[in-house]
Short mmCIF file of N, CA, C and O in Angstrom, two decimals:
data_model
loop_
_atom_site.label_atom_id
_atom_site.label_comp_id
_atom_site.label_asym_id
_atom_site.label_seq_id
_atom_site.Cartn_x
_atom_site.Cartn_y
_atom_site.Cartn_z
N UNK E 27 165.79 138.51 70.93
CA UNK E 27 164.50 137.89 70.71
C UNK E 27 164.48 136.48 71.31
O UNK E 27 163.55 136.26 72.08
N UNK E 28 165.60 135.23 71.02
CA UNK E 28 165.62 134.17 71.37
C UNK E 28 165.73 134.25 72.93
O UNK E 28 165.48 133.16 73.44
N UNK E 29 166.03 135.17 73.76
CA UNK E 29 166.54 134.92 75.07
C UNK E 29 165.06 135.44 76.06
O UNK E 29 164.54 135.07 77.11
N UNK E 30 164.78 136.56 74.96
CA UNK E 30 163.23 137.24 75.56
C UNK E 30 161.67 136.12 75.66
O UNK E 30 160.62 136.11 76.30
N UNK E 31 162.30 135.34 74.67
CA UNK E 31 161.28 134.24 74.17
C UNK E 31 161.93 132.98 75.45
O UNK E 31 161.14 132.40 76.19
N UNK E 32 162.97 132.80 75.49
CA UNK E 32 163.60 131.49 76.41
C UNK E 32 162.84 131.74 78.46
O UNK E 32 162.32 131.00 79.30
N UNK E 33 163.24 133.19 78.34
CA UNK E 33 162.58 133.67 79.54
C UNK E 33 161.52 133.96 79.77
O UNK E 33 161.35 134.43 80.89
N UNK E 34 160.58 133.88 79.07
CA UNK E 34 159.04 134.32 79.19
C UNK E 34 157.86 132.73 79.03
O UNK E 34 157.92 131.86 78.16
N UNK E 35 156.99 132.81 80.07
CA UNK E 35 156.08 131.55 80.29
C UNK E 35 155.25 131.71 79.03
O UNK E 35 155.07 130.65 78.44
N UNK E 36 154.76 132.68 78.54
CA UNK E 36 154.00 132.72 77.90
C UNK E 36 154.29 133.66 76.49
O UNK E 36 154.87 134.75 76.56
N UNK E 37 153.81 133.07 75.23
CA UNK E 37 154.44 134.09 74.08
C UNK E 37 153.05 134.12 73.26
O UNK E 37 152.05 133.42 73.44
N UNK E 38 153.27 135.11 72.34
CA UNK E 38 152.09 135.57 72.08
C UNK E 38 151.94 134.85 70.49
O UNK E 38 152.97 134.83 69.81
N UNK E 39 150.92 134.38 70.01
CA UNK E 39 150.64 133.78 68.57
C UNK E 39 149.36 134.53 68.21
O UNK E 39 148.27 134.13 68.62
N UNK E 40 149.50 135.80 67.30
CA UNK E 40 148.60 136.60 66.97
C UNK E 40 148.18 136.61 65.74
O UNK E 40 148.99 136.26 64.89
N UNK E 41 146.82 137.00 65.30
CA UNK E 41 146.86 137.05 64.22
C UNK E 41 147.40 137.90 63.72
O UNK E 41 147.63 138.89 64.42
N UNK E 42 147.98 137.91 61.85
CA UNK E 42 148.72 138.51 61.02
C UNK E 42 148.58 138.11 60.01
O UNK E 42 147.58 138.03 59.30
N UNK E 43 150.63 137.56 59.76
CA UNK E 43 150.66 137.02 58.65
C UNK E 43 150.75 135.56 58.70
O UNK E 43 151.73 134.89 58.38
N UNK E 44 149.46 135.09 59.22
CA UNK E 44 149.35 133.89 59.24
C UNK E 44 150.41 133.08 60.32
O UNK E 44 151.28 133.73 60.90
N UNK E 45 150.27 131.77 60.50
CA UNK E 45 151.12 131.27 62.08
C UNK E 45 152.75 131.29 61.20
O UNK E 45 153.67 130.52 61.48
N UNK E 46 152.78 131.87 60.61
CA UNK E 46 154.86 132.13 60.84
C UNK E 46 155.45 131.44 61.39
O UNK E 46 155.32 130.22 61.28
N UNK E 47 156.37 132.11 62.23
CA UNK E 47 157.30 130.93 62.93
C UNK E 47 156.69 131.71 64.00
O UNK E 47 157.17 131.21 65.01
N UNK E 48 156.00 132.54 64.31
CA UNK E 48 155.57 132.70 65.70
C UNK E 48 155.33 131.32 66.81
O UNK E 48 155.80 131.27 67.94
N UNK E 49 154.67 130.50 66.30
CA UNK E 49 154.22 129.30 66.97
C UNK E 49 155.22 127.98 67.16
O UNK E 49 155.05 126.93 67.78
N UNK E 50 156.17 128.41 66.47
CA UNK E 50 157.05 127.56 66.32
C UNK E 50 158.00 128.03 67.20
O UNK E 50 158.21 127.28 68.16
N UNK E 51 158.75 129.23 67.14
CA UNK E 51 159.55 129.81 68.05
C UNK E 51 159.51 129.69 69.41
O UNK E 51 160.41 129.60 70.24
N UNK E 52 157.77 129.72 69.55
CA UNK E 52 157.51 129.89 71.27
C UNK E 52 158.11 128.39 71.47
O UNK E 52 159.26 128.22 71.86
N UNK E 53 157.07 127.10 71.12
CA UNK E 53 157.62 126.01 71.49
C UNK E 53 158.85 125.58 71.30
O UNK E 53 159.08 124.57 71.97
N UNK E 54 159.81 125.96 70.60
CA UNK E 54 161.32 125.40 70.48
C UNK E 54 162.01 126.46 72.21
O UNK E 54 162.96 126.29 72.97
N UNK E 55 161.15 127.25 72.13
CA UNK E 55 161.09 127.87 73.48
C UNK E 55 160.86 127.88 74.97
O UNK E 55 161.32 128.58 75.88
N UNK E 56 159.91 126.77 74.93
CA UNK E 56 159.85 126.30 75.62
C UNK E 56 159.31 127.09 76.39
O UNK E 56 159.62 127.17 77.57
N UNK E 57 157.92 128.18 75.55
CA UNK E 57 157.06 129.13 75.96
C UNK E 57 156.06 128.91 75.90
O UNK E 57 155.54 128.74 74.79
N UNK E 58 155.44 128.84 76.92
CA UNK E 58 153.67 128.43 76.23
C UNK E 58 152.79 129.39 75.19
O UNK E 58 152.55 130.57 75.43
N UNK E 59 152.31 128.60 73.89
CA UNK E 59 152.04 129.59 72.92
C UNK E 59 150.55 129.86 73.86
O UNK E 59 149.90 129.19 74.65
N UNK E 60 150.44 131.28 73.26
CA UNK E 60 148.96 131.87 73.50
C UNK E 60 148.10 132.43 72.47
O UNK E 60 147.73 133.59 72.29
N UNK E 61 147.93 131.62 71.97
CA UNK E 61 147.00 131.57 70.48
C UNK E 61 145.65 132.79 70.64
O UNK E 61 144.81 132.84 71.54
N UNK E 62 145.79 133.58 69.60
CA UNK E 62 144.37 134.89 69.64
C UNK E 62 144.32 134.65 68.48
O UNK E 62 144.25 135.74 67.93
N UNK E 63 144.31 133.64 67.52
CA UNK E 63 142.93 134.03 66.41
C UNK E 63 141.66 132.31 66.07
O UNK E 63 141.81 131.10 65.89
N UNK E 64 140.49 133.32 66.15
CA UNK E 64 139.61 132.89 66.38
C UNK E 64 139.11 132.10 64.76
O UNK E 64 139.11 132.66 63.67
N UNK E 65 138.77 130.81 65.02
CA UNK E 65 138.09 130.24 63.49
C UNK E 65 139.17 129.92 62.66
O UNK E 65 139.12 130.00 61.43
N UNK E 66 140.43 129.45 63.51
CA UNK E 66 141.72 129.14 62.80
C UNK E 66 142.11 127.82 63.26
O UNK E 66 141.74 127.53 64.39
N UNK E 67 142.79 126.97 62.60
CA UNK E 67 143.31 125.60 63.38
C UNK E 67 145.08 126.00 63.18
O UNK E 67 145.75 126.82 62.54
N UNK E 68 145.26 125.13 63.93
CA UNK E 68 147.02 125.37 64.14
C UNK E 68 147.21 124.20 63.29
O UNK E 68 146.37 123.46 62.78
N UNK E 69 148.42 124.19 63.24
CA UNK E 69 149.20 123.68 62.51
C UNK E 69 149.76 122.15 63.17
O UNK E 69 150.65 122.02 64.01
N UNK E 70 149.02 121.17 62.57
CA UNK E 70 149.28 119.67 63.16
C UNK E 70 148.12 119.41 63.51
O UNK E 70 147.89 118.20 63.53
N UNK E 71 147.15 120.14 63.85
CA UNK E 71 146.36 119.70 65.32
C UNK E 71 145.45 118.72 65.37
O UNK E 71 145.01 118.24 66.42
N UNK E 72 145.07 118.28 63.98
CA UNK E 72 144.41 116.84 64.21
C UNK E 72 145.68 115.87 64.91
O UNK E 72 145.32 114.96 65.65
N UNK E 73 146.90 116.04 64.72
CA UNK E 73 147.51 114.95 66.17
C UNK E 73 148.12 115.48 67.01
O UNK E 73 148.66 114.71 67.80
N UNK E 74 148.31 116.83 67.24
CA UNK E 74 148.80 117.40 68.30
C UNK E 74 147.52 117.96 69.46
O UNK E 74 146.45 118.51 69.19
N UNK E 75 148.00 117.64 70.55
CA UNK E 75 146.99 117.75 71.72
C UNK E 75 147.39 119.17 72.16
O UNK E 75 147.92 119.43 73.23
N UNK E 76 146.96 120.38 70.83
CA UNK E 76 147.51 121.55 71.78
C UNK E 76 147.39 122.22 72.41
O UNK E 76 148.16 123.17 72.57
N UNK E 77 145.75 121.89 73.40
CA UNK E 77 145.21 122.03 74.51
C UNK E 77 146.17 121.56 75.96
O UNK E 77 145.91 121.88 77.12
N UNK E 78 147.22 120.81 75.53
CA UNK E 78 147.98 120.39 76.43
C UNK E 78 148.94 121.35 76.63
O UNK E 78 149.40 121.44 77.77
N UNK E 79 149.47 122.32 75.52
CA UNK E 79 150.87 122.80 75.58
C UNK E 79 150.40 123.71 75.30
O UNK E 79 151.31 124.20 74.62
N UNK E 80 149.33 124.68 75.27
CA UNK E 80 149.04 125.96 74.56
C UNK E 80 147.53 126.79 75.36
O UNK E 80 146.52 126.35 75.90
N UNK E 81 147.93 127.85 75.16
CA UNK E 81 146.41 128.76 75.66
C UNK E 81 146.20 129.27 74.31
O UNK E 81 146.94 129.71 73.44
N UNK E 82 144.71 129.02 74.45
CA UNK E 82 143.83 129.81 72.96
C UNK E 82 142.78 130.45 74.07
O UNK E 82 142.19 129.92 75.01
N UNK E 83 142.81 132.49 73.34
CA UNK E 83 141.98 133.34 73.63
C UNK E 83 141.17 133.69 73.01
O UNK E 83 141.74 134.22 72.05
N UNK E 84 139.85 133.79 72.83
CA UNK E 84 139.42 134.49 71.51
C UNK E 84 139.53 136.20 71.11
O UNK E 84 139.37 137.16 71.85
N UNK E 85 139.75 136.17 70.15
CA UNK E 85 140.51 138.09 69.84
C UNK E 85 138.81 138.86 70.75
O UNK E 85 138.93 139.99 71.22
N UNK E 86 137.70 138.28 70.86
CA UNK E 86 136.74 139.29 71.68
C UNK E 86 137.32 139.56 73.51
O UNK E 86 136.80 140.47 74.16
N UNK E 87 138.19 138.86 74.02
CA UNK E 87 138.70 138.47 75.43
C UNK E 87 140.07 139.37 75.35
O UNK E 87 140.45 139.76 76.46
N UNK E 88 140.65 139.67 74.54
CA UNK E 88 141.58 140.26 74.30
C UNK E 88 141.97 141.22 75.58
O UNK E 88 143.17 141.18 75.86
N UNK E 89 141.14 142.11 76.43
CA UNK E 89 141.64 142.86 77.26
C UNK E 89 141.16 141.68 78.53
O UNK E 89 140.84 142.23 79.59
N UNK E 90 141.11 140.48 78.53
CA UNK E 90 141.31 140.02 79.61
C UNK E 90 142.18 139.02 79.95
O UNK E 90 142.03 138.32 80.95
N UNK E 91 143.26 138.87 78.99
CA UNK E 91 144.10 138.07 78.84
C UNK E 91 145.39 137.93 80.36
O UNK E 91 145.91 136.88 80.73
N UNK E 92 145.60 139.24 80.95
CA UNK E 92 146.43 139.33 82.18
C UNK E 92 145.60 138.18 83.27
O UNK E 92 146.05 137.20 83.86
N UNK E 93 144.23 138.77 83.23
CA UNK E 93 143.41 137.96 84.09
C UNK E 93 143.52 136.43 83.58
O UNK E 93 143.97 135.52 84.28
N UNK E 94 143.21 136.34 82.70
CA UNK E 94 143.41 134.35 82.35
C UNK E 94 144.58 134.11 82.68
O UNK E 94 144.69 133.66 83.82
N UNK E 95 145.64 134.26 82.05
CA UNK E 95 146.92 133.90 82.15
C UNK E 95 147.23 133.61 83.68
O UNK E 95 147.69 132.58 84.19
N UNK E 96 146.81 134.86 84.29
CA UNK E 96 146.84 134.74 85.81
C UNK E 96 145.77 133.85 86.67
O UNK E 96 145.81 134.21 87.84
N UNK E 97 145.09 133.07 86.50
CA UNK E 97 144.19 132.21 86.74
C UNK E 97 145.02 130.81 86.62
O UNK E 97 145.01 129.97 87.52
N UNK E 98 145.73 130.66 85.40
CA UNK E 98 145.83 129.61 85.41
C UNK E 98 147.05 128.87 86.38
O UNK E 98 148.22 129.23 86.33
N UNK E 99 146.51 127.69 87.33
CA UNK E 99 147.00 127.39 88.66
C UNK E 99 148.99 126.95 87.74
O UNK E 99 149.20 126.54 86.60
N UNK E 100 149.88 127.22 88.69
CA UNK E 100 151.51 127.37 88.33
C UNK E 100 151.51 125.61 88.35
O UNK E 100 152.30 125.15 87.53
N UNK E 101 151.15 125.11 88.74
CA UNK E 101 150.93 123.08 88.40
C UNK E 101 150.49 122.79 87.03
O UNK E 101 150.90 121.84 86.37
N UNK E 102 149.30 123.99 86.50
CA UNK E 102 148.82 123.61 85.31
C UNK E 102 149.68 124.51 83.86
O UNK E 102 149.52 124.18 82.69
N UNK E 103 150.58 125.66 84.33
CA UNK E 103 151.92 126.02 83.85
C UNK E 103 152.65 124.52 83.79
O UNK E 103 152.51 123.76 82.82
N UNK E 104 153.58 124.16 85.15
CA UNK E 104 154.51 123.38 85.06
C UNK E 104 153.93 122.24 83.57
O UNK E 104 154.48 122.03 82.50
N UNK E 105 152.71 121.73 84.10
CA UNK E 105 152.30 120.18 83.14
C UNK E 105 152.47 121.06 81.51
O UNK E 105 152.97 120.51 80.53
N UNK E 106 152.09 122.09 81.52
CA UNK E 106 152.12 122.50 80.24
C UNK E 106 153.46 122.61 79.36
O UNK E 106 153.56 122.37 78.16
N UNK E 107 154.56 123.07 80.34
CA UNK E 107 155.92 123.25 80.18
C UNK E 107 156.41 121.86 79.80
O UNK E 107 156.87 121.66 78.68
N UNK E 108 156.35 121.09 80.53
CA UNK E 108 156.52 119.59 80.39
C UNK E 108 156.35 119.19 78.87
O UNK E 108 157.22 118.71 78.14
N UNK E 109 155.02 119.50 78.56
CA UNK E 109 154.48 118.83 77.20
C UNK E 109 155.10 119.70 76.27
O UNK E 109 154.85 119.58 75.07
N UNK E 110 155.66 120.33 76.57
CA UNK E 110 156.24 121.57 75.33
C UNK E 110 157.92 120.85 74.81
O UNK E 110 158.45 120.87 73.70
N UNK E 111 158.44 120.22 76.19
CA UNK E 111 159.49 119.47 76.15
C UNK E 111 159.63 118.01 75.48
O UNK E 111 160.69 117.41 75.34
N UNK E 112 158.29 117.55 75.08
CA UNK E 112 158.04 116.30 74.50
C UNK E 112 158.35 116.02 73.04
O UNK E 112 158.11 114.91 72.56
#
């Protein structure tokens, strides 16, 4: 799990049982979280900028998530990676 998570740009933060260590794992990971639930706040985020270090989808976009992910320019990956390291 830790090595699948170390190697992957992007990890998934779904809804469930609530943000777990899902969200936590990715970033000690140094994975960009990809947040799908909608009408939820993360955890910190009045001081965490986690528009900087994170993709949020809404669960209606759900089958277009390959397409976003893939949109987003590998400069605006790298800066994201960066802030995950902060």
């Amino acid at each position: 799990y830790s090595t699948m998570l170390a190697r992957s740009r992007f990890c998934l933060v779904a809804p469930g049982d609530g943000w777990s260590a899902r969200l936590e794992d990715s970033v000690l990971h140094g994975c960009i979280p990809l947040i799908i639930m909608d009408n939820v706040h993360t955890v910190f985020e009045s001081i965490l900028d986690f528009d900087a270090f994170s993709v949020r989808v809404k669960e209606a976009s759900i089958d277009d998530i390959p397409t976003i992910l893939k949109a987003i320019p590998m400069e605006q990956v790298k800066r994201m990676q960066l802030h995950l390291s902060k």
